[in-house]
Tab-separated table of N, CA and C in Angstrom:
chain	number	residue	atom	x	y	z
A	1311	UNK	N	82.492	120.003	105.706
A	1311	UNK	CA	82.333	120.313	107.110
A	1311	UNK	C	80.862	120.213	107.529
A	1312	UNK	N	80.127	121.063	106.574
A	1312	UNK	CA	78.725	120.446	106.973
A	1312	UNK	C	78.346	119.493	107.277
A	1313	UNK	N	78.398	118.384	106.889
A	1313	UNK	CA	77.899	116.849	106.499
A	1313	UNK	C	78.261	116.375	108.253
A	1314	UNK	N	79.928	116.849	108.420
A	1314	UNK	CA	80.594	115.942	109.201
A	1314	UNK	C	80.087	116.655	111.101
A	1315	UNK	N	79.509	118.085	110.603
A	1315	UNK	CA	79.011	118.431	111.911
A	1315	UNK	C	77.626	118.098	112.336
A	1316	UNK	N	76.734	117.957	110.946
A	1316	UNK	CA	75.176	117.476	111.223
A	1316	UNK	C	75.096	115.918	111.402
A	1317	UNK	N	76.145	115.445	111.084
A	1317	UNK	CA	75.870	113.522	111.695
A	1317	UNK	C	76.310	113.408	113.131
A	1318	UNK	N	77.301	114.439	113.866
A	1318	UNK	CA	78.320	114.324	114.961
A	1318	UNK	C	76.996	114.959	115.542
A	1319	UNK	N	75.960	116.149	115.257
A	1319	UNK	CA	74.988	116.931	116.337
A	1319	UNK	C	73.583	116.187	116.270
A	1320	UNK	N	73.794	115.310	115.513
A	1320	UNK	CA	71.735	114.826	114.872
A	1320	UNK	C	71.898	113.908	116.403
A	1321	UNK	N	72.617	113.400	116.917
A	1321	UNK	CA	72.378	112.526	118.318
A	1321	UNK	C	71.634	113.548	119.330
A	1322	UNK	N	71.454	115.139	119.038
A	1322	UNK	CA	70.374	115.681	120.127
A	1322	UNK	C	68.996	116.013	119.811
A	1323	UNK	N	68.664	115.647	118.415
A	1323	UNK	CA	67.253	115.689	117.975
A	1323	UNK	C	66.696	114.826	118.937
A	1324	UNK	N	65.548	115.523	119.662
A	1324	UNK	CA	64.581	115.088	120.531
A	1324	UNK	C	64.876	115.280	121.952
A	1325	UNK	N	66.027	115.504	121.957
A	1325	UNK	CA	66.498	115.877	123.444
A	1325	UNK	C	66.073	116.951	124.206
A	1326	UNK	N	66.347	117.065	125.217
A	1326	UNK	CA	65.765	118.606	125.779
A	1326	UNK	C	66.647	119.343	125.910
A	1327	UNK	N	66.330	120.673	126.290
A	1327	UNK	CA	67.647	121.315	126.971
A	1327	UNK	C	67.625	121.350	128.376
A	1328	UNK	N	67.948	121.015	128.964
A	1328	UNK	CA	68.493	120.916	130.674
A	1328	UNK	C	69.083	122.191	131.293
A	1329	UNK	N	70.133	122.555	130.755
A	1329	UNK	CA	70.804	123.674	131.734
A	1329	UNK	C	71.257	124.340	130.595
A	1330	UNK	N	71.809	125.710	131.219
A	1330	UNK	CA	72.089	126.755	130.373
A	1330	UNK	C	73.010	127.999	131.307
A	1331	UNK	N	73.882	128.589	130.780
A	1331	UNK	CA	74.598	129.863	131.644
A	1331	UNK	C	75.969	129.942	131.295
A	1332	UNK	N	76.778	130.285	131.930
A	1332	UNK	CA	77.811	130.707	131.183
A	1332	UNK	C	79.176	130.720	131.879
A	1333	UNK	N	80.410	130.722	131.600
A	1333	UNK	CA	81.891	131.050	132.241
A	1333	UNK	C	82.539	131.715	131.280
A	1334	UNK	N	82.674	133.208	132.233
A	1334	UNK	CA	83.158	134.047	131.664
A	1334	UNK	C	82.135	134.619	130.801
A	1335	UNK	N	83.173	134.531	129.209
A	1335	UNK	CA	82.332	134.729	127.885
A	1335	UNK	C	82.126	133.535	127.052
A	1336	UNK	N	82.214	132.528	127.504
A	1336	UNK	CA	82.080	131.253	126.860
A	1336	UNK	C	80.401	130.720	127.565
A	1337	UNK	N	79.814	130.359	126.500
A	1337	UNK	CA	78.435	130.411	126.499
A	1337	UNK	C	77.859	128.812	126.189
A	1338	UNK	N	77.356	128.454	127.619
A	1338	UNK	CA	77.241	126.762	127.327
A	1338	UNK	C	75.978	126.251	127.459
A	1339	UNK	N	75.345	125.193	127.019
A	1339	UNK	CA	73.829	124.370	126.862
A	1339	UNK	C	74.620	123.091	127.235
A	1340	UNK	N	73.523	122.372	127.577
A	1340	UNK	CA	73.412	121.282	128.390
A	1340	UNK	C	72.175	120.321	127.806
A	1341	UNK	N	72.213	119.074	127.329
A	1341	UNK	CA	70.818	118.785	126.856
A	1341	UNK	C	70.739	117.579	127.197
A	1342	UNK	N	69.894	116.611	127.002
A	1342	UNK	CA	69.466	115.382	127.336
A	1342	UNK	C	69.398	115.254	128.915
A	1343	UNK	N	69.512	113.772	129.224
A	1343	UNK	CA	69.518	113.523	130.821
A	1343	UNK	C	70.462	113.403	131.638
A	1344	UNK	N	70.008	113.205	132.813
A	1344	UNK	CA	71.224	113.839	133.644
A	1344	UNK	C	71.937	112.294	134.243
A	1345	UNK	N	73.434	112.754	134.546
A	1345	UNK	CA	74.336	111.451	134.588
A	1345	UNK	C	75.141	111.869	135.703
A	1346	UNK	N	75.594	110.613	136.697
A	1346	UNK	CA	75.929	111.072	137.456
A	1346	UNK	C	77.250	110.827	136.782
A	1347	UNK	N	78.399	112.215	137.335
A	1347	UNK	CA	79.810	112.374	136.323
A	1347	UNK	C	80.547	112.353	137.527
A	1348	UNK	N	81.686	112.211	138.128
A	1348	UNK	CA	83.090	112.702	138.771
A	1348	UNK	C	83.730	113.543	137.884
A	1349	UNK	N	83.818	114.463	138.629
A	1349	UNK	CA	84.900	115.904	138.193
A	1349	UNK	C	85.557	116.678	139.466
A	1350	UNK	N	86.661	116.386	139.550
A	1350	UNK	CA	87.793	116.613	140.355
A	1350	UNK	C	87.148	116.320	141.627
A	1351	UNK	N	87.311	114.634	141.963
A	1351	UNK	CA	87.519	113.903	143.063
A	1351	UNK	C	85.412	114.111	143.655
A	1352	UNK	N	84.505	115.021	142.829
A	1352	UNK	CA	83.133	114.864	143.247
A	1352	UNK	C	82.387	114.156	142.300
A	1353	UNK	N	81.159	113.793	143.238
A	1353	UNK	CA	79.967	113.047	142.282
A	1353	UNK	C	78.854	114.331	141.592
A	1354	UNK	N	79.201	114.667	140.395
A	1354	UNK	CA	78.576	115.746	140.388
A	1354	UNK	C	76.651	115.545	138.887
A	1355	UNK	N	75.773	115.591	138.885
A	1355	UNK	CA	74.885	115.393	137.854
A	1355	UNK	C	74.909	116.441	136.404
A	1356	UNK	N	75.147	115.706	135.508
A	1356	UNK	CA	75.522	117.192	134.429
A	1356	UNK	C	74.703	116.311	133.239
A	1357	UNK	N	73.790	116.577	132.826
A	1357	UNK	CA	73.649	116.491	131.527
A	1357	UNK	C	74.299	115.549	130.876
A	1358	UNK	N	73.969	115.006	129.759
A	1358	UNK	CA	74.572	114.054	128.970
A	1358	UNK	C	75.346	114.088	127.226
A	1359	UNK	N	74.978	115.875	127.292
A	1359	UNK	CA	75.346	116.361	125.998
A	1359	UNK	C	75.895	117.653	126.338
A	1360	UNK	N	76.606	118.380	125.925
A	1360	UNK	CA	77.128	120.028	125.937
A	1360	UNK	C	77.407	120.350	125.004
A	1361	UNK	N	77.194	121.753	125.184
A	1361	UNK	CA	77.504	122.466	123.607
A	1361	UNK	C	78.236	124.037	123.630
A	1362	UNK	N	79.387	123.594	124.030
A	1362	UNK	CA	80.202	125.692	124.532
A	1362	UNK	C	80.718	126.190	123.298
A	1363	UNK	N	79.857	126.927	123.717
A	1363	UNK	CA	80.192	128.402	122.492
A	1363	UNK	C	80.776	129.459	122.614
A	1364	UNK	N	81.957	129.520	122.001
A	1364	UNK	CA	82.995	130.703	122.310
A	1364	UNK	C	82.828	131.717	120.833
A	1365	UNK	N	82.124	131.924	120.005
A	1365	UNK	CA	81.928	132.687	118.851
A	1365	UNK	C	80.275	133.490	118.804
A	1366	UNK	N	80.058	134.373	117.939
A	1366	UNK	CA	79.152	135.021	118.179
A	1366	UNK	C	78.223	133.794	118.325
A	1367	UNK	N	76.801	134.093	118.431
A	1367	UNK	CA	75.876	133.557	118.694
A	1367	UNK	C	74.178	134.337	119.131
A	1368	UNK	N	73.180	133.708	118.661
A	1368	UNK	CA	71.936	134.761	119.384
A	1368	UNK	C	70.705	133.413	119.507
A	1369	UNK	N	69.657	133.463	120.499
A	1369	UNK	CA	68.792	132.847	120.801
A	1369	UNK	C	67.600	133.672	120.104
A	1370	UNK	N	66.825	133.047	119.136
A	1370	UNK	CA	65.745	133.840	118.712
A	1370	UNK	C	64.235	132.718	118.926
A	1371	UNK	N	63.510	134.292	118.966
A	1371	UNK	CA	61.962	133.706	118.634
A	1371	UNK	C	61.149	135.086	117.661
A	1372	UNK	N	60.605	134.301	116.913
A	1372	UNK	CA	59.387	135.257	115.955
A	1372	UNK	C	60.028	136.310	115.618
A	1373	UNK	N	61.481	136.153	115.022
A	1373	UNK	CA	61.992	137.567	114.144
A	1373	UNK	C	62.920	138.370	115.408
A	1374	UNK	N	63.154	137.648	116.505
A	1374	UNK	CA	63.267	138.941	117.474
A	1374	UNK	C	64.734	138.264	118.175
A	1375	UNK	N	65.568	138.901	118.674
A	1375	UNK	CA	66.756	138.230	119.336
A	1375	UNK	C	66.265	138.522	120.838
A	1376	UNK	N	66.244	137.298	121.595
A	1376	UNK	CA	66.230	137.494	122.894
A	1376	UNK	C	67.431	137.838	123.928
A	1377	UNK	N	68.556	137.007	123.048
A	1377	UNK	CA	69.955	137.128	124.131
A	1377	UNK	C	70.357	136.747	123.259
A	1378	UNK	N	71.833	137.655	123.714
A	1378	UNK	CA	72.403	137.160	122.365
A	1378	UNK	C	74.529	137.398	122.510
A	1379	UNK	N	75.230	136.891	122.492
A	1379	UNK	CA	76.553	136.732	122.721
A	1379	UNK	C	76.911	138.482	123.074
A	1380	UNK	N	76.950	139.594	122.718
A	1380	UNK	CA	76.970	140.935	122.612
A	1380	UNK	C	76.739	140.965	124.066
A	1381	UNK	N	75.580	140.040	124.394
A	1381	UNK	CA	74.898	140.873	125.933
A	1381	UNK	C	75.935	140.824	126.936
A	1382	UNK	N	76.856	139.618	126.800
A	1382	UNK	CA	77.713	139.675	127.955
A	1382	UNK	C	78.602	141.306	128.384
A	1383	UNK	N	78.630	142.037	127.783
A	1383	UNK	CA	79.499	143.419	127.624
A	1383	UNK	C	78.627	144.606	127.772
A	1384	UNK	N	77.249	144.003	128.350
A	1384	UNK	CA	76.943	145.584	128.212
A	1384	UNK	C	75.568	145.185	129.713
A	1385	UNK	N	75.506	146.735	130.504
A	1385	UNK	CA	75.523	146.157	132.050
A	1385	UNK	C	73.604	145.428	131.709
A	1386	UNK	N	73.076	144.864	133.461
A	1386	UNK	CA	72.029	145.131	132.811
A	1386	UNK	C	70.681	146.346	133.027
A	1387	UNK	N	69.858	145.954	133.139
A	1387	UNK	CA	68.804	146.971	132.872
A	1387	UNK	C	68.526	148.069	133.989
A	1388	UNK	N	68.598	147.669	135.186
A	1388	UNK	CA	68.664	148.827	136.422
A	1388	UNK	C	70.083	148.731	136.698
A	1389	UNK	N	70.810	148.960	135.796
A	1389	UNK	CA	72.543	149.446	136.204
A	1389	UNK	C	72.241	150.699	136.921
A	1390	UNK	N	72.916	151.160	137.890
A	1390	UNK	CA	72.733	152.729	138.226
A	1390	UNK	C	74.345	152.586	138.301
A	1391	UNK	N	75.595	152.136	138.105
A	1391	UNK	CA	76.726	152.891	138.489
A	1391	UNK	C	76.874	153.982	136.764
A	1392	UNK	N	78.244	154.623	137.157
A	1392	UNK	CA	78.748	154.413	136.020
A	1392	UNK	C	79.327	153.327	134.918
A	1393	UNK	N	79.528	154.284	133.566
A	1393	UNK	CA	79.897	153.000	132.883
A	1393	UNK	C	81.012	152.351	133.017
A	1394	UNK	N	82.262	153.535	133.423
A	1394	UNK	CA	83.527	152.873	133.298
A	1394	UNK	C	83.979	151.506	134.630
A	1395	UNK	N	82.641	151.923	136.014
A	1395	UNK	CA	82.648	150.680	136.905
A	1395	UNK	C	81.997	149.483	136.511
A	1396	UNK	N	81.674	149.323	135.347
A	1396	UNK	CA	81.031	148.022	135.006
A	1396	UNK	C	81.987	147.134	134.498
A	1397	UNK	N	81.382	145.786	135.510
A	1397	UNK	CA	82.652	144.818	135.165
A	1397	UNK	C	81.292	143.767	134.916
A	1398	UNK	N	81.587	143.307	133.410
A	1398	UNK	CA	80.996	142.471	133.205
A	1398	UNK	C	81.250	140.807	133.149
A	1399	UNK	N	82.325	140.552	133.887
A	1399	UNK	CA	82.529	139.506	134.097
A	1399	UNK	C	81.754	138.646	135.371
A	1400	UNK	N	81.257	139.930	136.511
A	1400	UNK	CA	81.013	139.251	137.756
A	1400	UNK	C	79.224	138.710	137.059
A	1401	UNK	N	79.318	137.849	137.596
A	1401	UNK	CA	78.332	136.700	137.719
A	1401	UNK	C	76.916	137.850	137.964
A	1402	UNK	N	75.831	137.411	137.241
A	1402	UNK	CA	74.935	138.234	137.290
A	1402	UNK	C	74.834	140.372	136.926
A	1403	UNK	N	75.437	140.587	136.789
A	1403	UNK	CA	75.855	141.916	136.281
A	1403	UNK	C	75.726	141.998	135.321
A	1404	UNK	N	75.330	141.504	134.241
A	1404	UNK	CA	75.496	142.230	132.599
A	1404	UNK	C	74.047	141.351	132.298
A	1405	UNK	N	73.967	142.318	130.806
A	1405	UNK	CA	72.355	141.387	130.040
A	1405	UNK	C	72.271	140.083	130.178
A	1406	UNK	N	73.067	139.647	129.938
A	1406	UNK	CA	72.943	138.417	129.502
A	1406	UNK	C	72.753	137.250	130.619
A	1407	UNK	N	73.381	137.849	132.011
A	1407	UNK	CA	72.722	137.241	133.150
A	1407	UNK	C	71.157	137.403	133.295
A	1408	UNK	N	70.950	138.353	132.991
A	1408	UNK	CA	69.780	139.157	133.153
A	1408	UNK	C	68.378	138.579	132.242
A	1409	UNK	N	68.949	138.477	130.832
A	1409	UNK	CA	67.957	138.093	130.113
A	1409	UNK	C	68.075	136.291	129.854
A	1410	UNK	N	68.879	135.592	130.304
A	1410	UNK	CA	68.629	134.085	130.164
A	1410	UNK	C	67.972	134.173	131.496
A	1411	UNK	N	68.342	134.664	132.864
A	1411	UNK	CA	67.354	134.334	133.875
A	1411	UNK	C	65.680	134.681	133.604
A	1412	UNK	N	65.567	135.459	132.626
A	1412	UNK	CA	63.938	135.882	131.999
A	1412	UNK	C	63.913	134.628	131.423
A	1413	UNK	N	64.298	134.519	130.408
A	1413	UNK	CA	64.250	133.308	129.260
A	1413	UNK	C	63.711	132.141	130.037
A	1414	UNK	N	65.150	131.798	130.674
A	1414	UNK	CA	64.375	130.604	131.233
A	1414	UNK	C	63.216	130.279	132.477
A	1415	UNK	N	62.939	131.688	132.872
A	1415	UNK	CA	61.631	131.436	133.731
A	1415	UNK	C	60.569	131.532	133.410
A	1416	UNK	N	60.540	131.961	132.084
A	1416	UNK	CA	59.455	132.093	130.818
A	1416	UNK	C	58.935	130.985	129.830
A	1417	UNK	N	60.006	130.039	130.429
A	1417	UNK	CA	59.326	128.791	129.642
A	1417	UNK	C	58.659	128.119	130.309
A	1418	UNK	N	57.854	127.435	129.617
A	1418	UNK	CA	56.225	127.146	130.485
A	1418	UNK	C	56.666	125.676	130.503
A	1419	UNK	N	57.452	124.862	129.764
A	1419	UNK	CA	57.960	123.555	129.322
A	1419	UNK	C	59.982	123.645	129.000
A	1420	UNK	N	59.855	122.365	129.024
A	1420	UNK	CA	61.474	122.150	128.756
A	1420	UNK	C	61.601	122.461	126.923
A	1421	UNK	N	62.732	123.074	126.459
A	1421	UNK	CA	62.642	122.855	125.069
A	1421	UNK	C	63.377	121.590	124.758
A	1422	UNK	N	62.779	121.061	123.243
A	1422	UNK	CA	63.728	120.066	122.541
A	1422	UNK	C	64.409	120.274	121.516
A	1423	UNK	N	64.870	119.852	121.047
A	1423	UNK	CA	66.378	119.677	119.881
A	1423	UNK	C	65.258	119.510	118.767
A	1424	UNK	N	64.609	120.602	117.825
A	1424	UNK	CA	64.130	119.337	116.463
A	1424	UNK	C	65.007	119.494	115.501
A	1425	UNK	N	65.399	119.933	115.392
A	1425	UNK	CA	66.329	119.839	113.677
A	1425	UNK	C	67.706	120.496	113.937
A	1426	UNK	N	68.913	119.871	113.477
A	1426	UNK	CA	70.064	120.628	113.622
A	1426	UNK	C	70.574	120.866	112.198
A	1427	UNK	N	71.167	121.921	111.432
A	1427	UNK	CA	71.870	122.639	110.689
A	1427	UNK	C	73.161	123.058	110.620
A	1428	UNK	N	73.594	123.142	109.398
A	1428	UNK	CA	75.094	123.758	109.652
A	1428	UNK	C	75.663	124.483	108.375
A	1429	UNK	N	76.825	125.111	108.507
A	1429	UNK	CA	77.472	125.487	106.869
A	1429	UNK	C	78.336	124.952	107.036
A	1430	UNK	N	79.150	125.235	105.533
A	1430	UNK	CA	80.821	124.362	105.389
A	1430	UNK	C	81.954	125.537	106.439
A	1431	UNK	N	81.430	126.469	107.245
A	1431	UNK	CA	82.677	127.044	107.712
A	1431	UNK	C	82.006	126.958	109.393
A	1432	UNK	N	81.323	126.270	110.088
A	1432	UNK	CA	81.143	125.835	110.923
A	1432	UNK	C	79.833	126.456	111.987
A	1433	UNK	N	79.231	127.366	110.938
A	1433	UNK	CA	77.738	127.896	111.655
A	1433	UNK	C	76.714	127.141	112.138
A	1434	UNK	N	76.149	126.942	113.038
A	1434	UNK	CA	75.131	126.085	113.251
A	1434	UNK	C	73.947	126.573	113.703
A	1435	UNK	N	73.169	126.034	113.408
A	1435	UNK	CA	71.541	126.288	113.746
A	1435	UNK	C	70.748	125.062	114.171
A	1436	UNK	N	70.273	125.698	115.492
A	1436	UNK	CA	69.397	124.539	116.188
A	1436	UNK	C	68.445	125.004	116.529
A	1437	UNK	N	67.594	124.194	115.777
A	1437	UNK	CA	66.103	125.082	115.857
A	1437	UNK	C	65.480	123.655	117.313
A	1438	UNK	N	64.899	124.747	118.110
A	1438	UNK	CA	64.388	123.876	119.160
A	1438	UNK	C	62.618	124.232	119.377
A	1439	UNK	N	62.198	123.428	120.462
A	1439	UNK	CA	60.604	123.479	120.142
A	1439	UNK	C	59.981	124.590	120.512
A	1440	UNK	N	58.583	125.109	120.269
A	1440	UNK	CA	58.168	126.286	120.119
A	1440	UNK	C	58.562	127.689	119.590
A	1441	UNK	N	59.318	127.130	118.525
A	1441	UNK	CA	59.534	128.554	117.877
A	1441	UNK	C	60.875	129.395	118.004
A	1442	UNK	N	61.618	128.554	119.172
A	1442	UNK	CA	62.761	128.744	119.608
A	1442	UNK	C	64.169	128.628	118.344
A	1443	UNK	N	65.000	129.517	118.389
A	1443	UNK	CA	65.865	129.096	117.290
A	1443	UNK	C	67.566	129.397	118.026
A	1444	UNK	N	68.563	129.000	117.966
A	1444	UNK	CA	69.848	129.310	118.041
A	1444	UNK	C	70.509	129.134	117.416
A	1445	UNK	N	71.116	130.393	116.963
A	1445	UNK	CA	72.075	130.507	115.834
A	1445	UNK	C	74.102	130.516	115.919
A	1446	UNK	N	74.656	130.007	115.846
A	1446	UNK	CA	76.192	130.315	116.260
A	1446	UNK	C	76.566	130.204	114.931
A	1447	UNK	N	77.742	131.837	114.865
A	1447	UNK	CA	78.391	131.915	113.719
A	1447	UNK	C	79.476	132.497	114.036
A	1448	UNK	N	80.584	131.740	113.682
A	1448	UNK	CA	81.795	132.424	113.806
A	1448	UNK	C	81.935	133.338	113.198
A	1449	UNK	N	83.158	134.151	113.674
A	1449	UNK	CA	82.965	135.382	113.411
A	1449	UNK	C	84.837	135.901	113.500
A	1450	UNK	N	85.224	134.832	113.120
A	1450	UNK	CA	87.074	135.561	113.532
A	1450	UNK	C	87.691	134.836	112.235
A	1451	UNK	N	88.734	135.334	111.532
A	1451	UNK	CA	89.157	134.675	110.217
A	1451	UNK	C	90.654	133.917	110.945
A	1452	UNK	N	90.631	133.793	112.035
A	1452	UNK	CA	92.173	133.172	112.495
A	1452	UNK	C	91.632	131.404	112.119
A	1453	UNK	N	92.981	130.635	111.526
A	1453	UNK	CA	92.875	129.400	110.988
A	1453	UNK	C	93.889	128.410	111.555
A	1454	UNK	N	93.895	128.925	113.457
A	1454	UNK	CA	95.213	127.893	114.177
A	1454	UNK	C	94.028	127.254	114.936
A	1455	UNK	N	94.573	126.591	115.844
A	1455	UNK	CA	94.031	125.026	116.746
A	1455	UNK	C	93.556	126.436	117.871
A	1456	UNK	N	93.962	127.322	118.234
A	1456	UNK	CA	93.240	128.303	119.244
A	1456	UNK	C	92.499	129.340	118.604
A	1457	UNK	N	91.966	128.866	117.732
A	1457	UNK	CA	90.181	129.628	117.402
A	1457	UNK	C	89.309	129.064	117.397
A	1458	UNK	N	89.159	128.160	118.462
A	1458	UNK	CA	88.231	127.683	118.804
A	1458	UNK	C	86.935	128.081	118.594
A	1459	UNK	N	85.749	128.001	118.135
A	1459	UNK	CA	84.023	127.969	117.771
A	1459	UNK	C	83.247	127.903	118.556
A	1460	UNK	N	83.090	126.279	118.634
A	1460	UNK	CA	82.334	125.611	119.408
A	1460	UNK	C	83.072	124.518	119.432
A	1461	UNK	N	82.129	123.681	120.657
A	1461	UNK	CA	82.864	122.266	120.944
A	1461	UNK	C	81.341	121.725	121.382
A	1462	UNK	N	81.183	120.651	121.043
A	1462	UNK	CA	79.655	119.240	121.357
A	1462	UNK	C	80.618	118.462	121.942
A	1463	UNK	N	80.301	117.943	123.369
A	1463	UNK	CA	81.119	117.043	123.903
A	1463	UNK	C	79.932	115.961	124.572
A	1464	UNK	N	80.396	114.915	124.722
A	1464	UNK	CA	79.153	114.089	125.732
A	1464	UNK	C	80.146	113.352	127.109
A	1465	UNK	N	79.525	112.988	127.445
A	1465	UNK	CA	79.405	112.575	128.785
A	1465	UNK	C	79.153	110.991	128.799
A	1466	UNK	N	79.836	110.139	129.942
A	1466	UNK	CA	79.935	108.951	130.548
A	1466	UNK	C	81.178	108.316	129.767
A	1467	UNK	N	80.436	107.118	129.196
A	1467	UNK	CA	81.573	105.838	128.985
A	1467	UNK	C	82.117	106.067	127.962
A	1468	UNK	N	81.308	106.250	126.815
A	1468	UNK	CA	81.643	106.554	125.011
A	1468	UNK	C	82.022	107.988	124.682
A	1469	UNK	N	82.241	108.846	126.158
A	1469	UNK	CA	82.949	110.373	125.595
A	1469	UNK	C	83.575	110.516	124.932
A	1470	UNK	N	83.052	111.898	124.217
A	1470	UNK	CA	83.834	112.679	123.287
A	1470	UNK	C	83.815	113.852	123.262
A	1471	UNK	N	84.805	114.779	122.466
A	1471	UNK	CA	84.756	116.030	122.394
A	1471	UNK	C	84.895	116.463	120.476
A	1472	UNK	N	83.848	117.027	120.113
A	1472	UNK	CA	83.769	117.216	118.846
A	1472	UNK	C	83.867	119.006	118.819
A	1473	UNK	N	85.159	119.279	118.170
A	1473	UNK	CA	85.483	120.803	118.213
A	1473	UNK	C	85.465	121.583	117.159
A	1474	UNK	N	84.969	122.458	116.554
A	1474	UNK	CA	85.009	123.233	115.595
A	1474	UNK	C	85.814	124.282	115.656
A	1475	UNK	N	86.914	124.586	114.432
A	1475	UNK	CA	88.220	125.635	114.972
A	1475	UNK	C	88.575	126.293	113.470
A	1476	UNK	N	88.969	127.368	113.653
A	1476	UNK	CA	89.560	128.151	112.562
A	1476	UNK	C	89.851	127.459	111.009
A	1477	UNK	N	90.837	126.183	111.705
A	1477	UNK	CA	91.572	125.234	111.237
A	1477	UNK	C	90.552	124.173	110.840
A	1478	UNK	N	89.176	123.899	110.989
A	1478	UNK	CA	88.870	122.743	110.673
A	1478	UNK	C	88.080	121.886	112.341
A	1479	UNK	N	87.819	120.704	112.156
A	1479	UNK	CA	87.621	119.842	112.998
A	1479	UNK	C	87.920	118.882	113.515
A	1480	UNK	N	88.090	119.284	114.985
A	1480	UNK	CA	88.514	117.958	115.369
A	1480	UNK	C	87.825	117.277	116.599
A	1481	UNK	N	88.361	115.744	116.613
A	1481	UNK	CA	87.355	114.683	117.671
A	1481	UNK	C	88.144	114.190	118.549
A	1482	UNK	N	88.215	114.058	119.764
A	1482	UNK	CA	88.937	113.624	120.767
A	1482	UNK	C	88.309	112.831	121.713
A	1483	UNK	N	88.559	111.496	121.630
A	1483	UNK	CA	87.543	110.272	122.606
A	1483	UNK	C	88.843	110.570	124.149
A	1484	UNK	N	87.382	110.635	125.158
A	1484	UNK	CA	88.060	110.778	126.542
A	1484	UNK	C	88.117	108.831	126.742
């Protein structure tokens, strides 16, 4: 599994990251350049690489977790309600809205892709520039086609969707 996820991800070494944020609890990056795509009947610009992450995961620098999959569930920093009114689904309300909008206004430059990593049960590590690191590790022992990981998909003519699942991996050309 290793082998077959670091030849399918080495196409974003050097790339940048472009966009970043989230649906729901599924946690997505965006890298390289931007393409113009149609998605349901619009002309819309998205990136030319994606990477959604539905398993734990954390963004680090210098020993320290900046954001990290957990944050979605917990409110953020000037919460004043109670706890039991916290709904962390609405858009901007929880850490993790909170601390990627820091993150990314804190970068002084775009990051790039330098080195991608992996294990045989589908962890990956993408270390990006300045010190930047992201880690995704599954974290559920279910072994059907809906335990989904992660998924690397690209964009335009030669699409694909490269999925990592309980079960193994799989590739699906659009």
């Amino acid at each position: 599994m290793k082998k077959k996820i670091k030849s399918q991800l080495e196409i974003l070494i050097g790339s940048k990251l472009s966009n970043i944020g989230r649906a729901s609890n599924l946690f997505w990056l965006e890298f390289g350049d931007a393409l113009s795509v149609i998605r349901r009947g619009r002309t819309q610009e998205l990136a030319e690489y994606a990477l959604n992450i539905q398993c734990s995961w954390r963004i680090t620098k210098d020993n320290q977790i900046l954001v990290a999959s957990r944050d979605f569930y917990c409110p953020k920093s000037d919460w004043s309600g109670e706890r039991e009114d916290f709904d962390w689904d609405v858009q901007g309300n929880n850490r993790f809205d909170e601390r990627i909008e820091y993150f990314i206004k804190s970068l002084k430059e775009p990051l790039t892709v330098e080195s991608i990593d992996s294990d045989e049960i589908g962890g990956l590590k993408v270390t990006l520039s300045n010190g930047f690191t992201l880690n995704v590790f599954p974290d559920i022992s279910e072994d059907d086609e809906y335990s989904e990981f992660w998924r690397f998909f690209t964009r335009g003519k030669d699409s694909f969707h490269f999925v990592v699942a309980g079960n193994g991996i799989e590739k699906d050309f659009n």
